Coordinates of C-alpha atoms in Angstrom, one line a residue:
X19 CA -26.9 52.3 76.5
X20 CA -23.7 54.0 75.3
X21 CA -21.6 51.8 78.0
X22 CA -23.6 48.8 76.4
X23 CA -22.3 49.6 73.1
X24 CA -18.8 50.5 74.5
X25 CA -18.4 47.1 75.9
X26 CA -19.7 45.1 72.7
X27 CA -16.7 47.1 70.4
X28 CA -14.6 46.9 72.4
X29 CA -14.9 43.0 72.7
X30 CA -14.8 42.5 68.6
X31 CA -11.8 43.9 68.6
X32 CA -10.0 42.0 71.2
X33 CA -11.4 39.0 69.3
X34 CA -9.8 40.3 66.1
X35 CA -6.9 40.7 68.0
X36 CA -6.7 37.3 69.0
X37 CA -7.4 35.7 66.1
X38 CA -5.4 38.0 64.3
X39 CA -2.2 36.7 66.5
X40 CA -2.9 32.9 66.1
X41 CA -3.3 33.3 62.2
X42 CA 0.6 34.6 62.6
X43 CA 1.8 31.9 64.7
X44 CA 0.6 29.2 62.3
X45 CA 3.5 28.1 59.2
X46 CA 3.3 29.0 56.2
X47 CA 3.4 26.2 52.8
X48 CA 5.2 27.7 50.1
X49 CA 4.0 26.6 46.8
X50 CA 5.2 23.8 44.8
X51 CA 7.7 25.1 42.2
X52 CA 6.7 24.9 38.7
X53 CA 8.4 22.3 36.2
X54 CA 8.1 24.4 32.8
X55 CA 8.2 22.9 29.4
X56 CA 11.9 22.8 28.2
X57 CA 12.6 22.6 24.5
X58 CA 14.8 19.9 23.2
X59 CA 17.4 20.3 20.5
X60 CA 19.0 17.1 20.5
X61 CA 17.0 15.2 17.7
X62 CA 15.4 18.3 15.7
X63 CA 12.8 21.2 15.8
X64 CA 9.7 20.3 17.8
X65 CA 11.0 18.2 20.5
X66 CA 10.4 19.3 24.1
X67 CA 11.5 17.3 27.2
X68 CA 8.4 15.4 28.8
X69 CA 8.3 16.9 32.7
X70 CA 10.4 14.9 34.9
X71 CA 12.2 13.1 32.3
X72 CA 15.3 13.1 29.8
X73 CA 12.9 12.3 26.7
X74 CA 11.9 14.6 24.0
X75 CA 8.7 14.2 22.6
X76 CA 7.4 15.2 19.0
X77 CA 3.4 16.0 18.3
X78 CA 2.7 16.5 15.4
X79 CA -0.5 15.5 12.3
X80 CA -2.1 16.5 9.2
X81 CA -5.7 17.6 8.1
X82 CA -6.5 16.2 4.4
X83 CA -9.1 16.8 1.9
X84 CA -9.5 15.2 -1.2
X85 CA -12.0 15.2 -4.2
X86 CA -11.5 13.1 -7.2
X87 CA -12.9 12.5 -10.8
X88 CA -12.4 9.0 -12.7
X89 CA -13.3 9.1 -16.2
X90 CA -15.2 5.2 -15.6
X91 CA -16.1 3.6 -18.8
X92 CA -18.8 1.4 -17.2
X93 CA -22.3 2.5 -16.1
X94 CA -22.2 1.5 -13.0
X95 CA -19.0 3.3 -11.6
X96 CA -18.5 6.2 -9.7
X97 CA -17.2 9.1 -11.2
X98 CA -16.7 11.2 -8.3
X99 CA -15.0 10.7 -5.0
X100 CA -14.1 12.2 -1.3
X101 CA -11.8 11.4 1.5
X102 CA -11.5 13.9 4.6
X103 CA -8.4 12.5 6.5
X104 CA -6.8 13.0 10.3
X105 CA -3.2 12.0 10.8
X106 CA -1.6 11.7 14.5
X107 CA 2.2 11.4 14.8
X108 CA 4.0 10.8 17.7
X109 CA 7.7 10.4 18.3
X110 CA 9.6 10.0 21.1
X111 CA 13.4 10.1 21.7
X112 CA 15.9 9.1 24.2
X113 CA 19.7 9.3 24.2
X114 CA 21.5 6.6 25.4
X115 CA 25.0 5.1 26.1
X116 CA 23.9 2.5 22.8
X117 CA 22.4 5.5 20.7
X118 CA 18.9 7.1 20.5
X119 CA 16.6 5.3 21.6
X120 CA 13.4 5.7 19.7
X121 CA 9.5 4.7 19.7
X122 CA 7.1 6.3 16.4
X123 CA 3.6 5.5 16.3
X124 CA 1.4 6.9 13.1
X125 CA -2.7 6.6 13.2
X126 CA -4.3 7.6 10.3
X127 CA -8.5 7.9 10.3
X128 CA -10.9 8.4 7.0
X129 CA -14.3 9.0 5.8
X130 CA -14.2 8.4 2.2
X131 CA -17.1 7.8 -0.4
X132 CA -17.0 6.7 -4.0
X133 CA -15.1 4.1 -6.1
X134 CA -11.3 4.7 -5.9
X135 CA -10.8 6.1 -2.3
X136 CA -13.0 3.1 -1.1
X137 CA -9.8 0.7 -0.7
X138 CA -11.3 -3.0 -1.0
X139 CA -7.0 -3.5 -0.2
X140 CA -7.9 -2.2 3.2
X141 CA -11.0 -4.0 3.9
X142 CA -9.5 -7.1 2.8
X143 CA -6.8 -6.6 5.8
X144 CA -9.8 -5.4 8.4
X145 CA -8.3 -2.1 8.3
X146 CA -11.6 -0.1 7.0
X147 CA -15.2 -0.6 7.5
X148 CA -18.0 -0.4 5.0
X149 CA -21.2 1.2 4.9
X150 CA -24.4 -1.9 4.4
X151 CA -27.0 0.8 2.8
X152 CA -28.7 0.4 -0.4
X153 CA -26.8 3.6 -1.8
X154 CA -23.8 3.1 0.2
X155 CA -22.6 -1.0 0.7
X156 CA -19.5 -0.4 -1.7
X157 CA -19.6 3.4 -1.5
X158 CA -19.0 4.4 1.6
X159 CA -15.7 3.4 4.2
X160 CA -14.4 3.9 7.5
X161 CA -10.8 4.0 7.8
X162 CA -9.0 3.5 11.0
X163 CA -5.4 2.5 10.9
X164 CA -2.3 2.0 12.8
X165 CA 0.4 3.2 10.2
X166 CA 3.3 3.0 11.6
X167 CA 4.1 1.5 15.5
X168 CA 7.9 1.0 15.7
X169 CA 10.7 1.1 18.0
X170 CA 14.4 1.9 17.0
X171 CA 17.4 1.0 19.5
X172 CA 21.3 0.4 18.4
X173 CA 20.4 -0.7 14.6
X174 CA 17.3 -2.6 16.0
X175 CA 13.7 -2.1 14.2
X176 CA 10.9 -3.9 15.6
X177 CA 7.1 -3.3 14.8
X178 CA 5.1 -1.9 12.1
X179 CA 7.2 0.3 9.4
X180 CA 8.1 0.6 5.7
X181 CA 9.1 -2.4 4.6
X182 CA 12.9 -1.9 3.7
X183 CA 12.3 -3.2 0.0
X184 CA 10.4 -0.1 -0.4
X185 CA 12.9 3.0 -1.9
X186 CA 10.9 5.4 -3.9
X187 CA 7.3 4.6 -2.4
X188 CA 5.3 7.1 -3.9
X189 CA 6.7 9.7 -2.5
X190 CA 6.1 12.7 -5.3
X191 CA 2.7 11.3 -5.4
X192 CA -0.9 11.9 -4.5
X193 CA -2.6 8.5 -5.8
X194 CA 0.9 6.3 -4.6
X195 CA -0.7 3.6 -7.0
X196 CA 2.1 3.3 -9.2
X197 CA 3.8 0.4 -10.3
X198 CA 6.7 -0.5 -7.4
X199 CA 6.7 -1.7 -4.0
X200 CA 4.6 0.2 -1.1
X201 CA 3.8 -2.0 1.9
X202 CA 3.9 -0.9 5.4
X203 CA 4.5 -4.4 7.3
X204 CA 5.1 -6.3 10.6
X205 CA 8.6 -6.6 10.7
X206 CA 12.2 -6.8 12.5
X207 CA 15.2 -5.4 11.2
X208 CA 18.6 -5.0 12.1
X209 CA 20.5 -2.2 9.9
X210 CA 24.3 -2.0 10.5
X211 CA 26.0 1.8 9.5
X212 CA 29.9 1.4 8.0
X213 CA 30.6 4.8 7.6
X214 CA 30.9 6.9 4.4
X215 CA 27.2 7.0 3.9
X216 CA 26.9 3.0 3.7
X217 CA 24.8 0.8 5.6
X218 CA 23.3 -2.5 5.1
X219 CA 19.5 -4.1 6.4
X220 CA 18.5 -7.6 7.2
X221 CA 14.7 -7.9 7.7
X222 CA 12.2 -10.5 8.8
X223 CA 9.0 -9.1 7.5
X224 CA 4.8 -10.4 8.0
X225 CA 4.8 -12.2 4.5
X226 CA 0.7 -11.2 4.9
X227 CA 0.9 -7.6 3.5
X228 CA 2.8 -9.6 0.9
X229 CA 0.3 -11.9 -0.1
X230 CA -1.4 -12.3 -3.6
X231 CA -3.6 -15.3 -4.2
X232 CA -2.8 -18.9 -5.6
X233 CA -5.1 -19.5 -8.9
X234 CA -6.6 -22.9 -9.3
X235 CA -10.2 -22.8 -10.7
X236 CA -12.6 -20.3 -10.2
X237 CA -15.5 -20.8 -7.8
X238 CA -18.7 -22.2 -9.6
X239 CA -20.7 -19.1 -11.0
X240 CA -18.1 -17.0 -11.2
X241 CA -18.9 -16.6 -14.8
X242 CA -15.4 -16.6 -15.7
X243 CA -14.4 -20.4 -16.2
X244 CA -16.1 -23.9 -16.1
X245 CA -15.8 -25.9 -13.3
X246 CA -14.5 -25.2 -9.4
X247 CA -17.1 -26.4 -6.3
X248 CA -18.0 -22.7 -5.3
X249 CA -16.3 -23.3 -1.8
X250 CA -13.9 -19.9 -1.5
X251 CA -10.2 -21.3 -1.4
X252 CA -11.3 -24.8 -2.6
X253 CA -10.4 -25.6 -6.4
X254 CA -10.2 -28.9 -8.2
X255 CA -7.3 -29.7 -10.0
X256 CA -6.2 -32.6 -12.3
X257 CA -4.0 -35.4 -11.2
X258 CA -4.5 -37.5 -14.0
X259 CA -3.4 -37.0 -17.7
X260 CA -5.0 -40.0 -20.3
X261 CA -2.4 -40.9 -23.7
X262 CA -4.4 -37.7 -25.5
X263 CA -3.6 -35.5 -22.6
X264 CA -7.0 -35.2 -21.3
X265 CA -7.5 -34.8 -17.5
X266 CA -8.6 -38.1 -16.1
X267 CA -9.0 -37.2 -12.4
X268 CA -9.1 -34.5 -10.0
X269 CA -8.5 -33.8 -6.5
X270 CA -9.6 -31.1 -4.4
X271 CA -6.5 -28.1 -3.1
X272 CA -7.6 -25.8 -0.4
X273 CA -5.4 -23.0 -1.9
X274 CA -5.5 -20.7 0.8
X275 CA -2.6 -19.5 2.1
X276 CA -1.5 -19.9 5.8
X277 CA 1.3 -18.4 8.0
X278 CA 4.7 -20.2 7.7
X279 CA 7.9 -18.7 6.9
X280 CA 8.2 -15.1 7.2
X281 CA 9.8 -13.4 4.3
X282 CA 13.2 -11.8 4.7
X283 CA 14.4 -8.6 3.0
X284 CA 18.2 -7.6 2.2
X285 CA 18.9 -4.1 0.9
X286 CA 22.6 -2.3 0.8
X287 CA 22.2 1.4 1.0
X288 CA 24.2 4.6 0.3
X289 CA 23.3 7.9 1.3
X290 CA 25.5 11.6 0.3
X291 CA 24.9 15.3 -0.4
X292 CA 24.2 13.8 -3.9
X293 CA 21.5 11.8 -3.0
X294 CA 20.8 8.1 -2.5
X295 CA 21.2 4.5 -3.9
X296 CA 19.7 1.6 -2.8
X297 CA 19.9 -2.3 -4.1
X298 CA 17.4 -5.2 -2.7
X299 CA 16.2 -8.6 -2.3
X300 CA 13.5 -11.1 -0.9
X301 CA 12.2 -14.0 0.0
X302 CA 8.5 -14.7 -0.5
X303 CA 7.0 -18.4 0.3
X304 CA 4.1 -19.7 -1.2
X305 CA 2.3 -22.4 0.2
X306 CA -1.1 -24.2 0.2
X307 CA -2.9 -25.8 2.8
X308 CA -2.7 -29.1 0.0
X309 CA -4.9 -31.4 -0.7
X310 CA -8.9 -32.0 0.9
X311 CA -9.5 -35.4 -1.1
X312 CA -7.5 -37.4 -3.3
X313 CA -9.9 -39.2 -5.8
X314 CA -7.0 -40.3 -7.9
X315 CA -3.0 -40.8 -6.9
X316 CA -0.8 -38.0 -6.6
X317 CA 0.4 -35.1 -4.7
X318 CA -0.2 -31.9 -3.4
X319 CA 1.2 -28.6 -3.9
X320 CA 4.1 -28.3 -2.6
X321 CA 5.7 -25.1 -0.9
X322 CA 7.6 -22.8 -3.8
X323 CA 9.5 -19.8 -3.1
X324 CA 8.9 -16.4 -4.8
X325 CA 11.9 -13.9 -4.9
X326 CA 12.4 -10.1 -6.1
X327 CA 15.4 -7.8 -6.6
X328 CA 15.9 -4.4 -7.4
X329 CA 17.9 -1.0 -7.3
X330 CA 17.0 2.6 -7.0
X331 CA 18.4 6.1 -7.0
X332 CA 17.6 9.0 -6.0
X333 CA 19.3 12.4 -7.3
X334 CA 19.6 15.8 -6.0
X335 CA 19.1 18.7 -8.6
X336 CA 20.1 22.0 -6.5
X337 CA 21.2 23.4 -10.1
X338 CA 18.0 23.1 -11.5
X339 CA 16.5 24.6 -8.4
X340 CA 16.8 24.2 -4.5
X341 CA 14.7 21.1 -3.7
X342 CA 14.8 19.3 -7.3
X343 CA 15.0 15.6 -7.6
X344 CA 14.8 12.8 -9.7
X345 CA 13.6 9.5 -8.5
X346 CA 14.5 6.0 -11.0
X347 CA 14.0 2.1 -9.5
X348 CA 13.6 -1.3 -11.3
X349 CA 12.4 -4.7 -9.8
X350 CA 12.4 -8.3 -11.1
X351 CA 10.5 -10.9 -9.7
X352 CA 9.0 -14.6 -9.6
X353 CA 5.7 -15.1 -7.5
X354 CA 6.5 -11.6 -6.0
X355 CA 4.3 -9.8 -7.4
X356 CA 3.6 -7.1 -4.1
X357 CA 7.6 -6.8 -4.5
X358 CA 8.0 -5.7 -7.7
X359 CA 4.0 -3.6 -7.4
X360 CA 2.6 -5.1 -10.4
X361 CA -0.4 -5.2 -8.7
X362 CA -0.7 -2.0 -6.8
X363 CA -2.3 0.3 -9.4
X364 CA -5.8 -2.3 -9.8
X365 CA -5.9 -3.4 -6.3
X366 CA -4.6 -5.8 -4.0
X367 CA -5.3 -9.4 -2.4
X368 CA -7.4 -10.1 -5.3
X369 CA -7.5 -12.7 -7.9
X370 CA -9.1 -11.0 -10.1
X371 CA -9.2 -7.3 -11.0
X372 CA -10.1 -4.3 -13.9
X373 CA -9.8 -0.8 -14.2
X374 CA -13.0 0.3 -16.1
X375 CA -14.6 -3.4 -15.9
X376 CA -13.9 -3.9 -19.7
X377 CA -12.1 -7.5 -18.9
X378 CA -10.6 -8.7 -15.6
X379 CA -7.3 -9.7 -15.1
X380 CA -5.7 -12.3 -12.8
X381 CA -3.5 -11.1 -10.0
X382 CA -2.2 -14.3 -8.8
X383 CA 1.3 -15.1 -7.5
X384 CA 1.7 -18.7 -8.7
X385 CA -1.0 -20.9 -10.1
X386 CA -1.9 -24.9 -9.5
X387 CA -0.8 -26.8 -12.8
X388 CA -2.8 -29.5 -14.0
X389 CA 0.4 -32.2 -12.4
X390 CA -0.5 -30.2 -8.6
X391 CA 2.6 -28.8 -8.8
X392 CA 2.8 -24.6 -8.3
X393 CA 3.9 -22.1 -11.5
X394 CA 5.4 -19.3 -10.4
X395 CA 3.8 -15.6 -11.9
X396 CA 7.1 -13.5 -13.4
X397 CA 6.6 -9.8 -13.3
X398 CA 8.9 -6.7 -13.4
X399 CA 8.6 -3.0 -13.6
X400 CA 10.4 0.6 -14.2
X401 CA 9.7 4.1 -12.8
X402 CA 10.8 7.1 -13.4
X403 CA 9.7 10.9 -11.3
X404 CA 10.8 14.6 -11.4
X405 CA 10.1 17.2 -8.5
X406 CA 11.0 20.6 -9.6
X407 CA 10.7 23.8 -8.0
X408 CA 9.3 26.4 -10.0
X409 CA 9.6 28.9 -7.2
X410 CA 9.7 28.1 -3.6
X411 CA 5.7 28.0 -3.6
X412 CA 5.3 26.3 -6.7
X413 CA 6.6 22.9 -7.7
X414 CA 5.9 20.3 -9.8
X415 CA 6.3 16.6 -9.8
X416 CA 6.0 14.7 -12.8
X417 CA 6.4 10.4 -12.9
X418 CA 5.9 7.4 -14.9
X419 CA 5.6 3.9 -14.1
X420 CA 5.3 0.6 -16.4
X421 CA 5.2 -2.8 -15.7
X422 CA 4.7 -6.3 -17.5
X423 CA 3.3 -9.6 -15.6
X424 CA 4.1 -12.7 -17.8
X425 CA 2.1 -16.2 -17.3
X426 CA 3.6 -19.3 -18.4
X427 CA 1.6 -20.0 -21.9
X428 CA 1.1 -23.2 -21.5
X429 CA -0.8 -22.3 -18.3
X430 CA -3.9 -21.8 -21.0
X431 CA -3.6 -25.5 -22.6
X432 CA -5.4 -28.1 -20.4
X433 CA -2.1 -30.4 -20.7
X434 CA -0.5 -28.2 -18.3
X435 CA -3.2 -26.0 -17.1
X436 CA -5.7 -26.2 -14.4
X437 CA -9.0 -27.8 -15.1
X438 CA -11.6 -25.6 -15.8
X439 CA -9.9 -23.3 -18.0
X440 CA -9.5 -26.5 -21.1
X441 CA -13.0 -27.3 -23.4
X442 CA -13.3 -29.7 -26.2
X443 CA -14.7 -29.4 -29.6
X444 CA -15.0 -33.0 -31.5
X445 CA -13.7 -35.0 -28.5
X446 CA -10.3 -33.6 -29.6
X447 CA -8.2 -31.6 -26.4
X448 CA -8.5 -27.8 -27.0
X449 CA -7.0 -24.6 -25.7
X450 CA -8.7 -22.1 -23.3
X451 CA -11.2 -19.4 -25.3
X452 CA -9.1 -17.2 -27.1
X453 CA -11.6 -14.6 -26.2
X454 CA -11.1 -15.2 -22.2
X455 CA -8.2 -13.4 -20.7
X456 CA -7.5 -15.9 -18.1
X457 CA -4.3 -16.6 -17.0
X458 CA -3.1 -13.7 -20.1
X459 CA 0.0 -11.9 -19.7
X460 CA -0.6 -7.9 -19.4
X461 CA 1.5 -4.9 -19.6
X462 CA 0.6 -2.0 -17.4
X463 CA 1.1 2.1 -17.6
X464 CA 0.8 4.4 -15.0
X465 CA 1.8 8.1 -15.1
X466 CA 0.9 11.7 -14.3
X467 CA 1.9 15.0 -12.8
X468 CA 0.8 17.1 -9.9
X469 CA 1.0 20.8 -9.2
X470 CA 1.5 22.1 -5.8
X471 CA 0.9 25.7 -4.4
X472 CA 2.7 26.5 -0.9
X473 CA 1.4 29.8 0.3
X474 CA 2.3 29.5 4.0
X475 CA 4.5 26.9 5.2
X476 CA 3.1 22.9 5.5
X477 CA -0.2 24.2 3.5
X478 CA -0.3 22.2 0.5
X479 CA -2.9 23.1 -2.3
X480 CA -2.6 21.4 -5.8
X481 CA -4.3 18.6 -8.2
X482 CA -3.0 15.5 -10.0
X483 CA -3.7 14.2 -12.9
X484 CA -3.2 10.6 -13.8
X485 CA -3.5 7.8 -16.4
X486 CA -3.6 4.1 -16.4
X487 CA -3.8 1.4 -19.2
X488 CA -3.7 -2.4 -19.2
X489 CA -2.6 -4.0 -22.9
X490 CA -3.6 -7.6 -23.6
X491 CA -1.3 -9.1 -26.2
X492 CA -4.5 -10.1 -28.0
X493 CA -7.9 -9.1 -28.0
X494 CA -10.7 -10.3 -25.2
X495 CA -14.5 -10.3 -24.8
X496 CA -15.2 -6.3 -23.7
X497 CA -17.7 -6.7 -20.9
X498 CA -18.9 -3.4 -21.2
X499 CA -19.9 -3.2 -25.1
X500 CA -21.5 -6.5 -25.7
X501 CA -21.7 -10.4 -24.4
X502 CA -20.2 -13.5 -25.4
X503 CA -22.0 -16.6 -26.9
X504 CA -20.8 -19.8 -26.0
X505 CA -20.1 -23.1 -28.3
X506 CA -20.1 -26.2 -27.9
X507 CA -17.0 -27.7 -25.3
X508 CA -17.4 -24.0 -23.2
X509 CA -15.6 -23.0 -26.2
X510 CA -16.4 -18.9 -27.9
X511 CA -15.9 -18.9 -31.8
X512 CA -15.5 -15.3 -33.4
X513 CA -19.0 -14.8 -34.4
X514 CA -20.1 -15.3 -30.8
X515 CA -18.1 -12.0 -29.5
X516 CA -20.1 -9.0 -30.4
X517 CA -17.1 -6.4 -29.0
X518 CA -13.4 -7.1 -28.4
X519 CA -10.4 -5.0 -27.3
X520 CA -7.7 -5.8 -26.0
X521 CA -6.7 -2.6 -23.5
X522 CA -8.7 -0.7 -20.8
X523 CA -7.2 2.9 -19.9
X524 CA -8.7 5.6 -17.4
X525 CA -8.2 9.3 -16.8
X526 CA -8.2 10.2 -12.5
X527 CA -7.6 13.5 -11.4
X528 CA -7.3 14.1 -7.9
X529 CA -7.8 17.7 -6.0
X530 CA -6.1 18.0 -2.6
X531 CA -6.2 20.9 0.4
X532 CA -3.7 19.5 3.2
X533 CA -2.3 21.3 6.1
X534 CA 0.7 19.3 8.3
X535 CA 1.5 20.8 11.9

């Protein structure tokens, strides 16, 4: 038994052996080596080399919340608010013999409930999506959003960016509804850099994100005006004017807008230690489909071009405190009204639009006259903002914005007017209601101030307060305090208004908790 044992160890470890020598004999694979993550200082903090490649990358977001309070005047309106928003930036950076080359994408995503952080602006542009409930059609929003998509090579801009009009922008603000230009846009630029802090932008821009409606006669029902076929975008308007200068004829405009020359920006800019200046045009085309039917002789609409210009600076206060600035910009414009942002603090892409629902105003960048021929909308506007440091955690920014839009008057007689806006009262040619504020001129306010606790770097805690105001140059029918009676000829006499005003103001305040990375 003991030799039987003897045998079987002594045969394992000859087998051990062996296999012990062959395992030796066979190569060995050395391990890949490792490619580590290099950081790049060539285009600023953050950047690191993608593996395997000469171009540094940037990662980088934000994580917003927002609550907000709107002192509404009408019944129906929401008085609070909340928006919970993800930002995702990417930027990525080569050099090159021609320069850096450069690609940015931004995507910004939102839930928001309530009145004001429910952008009707963004739906209008398919950039949001709204709740259908019973409690939530009009409350409720999904915002998904490609902000900014751009690439940058030797002067070159192509894709989705600020438009180059823009200068100030909002940028001391939380709302950013103020009265000046703030358009992110399809565009291509080309910007040209002389030296000395001087350089120079021409830029072909989407006129879409530009685009305010063209007023003819409101929709049937609309409870606003007599007249119009109820067809979105279709109006009648009058081609024929009788000896007494009563409308004779019609024929039907599709006043829609469609895609045909893209508006072009030029801005000359200066930048220094001191700051920055900046001065700017464009080019904004207005044009019609034209004419569905011609029931009597005459022609369509044909294509007018809006314009804007305007100048901004931007100062540097280091010896107030580090970080201090001062912010002032004016525009002027005809049928520009995005341009100059007379329409930014109600709304966009509307025709019609209120603060508290009191009255509505038009927001129209040219309207059909009673020959077919298009009036172009004048507006311009003024801002002024502070940012000061009241310690390195605390600062304050505090801005005002006003602005004036200004309708040709005789757009409210129905000699020169479109039809639908005109009644009669003895067979005798009339004005519009005096108590309507179609087609009124308007002078807007918006201003405010925000405080801002930093505890810990790119943590942002702090609440804004704003207020907003629309004055009529005479008094209207106030929706929310009373109706109107008509007369005879569509026409309101003054014992038929049971409330008038003529200005609709609201209080916002806004509470924000951000943190960027």
């Amino acid at each position: 038994m003991k030799l039987v044992k003897s045998l079987l160890l002594g045969s394992a470890a000859g087998l051990c052996a062996v296999a012990g020598a062959q395992a030796a004999d066979l190569p060995v694979r050395k391990a890949a080596p490792v490619e580590y993550v290099r950081v790049c200082t060539a285009h600023g903090a953050g950047f690191f080399y993608i593996p395997g490649t000469d171009t540094c990358l940037r990662v980088g977001g934000r994580a917003r919340f927002e609550y907000q309070y709107s002192s509404q005047n009408a019944r129906a309106a929401n008085v609070s608010s909340w928006r919970g928003l993800g930002r995702l930036n990417i930027d990525a950076r080569t050099a090159t013999p021609y320069g850096t080359l450069r690609a940015f994408v931004r995507f910004e995503i939102a839930s928001r409930t309530g009145g004001y952080l429910r952008s009707g602006t963004q739906e209008r542009y398919a950039n949001a999506f709204p709740a259908t409930g019973i409690d939530t059609a009009g409350q409720l929003q999904k915002y998904v959003d490609v902000d900014k998509a751009f690439v940058q090579f030797a002067g070159i801009t192509a894709g989705r960016a600020q438009s180059f009009f823009d200068f100030y922008a909002g940028d001391l603000e939380f709302f950013g509804a103020g009265i000046y230009s703030n358009t992110n846009t399809n565009l291509l630029a080309y910007t040209a850099t002389f030296g000395g802090g001087f350089s120079a932008t021409v830029s072909m821009e989407d006129p879409v994100y530009r685009r305010n409606p063209v007023f003819a006669v409101p929709a049937a029902g609309s409870g606003l005006m007599p007249g119009g076929g109820g067809v979105p975008g279709i109006s009648a308007i009058a081609t024929g004017i009788n000896i007494a200068g009563v409308p004779t004829g019609g024929a039907g405009v599709n006043v829609i807008q469609k895609n045909d020359m893209p508006d072009f920006v030029g801005a000359l800019r200066y930048d220094s230690a001191w700051g920055s200046a900046q001065v700017m045009g464009a080019v904004h085309e207005i044009k019609t489909i034209g004419r569905l039917a011609t029931p009597v002789a005459g022609p369509g609409p044909d294509a007018e071009y809006g314009w804007a210009i305007g100048a901004g600076v931007k100062v540097n206060l280091p010896q107030l405190a580090p970080g201090d600035q001062l912010w002032l910009q004016g525009a002027y414009g005809q049928g520009a009204g995005s341009y100059t942002g007379i329409y930014n603090p109600p709304g966009a892409e509307l025709a019609l639009s209120s603060i508290t629902n009191k009255f509505q105003i038009n927001q129209v960048d040219a309207t059909v006259q009673a020959n077919g021929q298009l009036n172009l909308t004048e507006s311009w506007s003024v801002m002024g903002a502070l940012l000061h440091y009241w310690s390195p955690e605390w600062r304050q920014a505090v801005f005002a914005t006003y602005g004036q839009q200004n309708y040709d008057p005789r757009l409210r007689s129905n000699t020169f007017g479109p039809v639908g806006i005109t009644g009669t009262l003895g067979g005798a040619p009339t004005t519009v209601n005096p108590f309507n504020p179609t087609l009124m001129s308007y002078d807007l306010f918006y201003g405010g101030t925000n405080l801002i606790w930093s505890p810990v770097r790119d943590l942002d805690i702090g609440v804004e307060v704003v207020y907003q105001r629309i004055w009529l140059p005479r008094a209207v029918a106030d929706n929310n305090r009373g109706t109107v009676a008509p007369l005879a000829g569509g026409l309101v006499g003054p014992g038929g208004v049971t409330r008038v005003t003529n200005f609709d103001d609201n209080i916002m305040a806004r509470i924000r908790v951000q943190r960027d990375f």
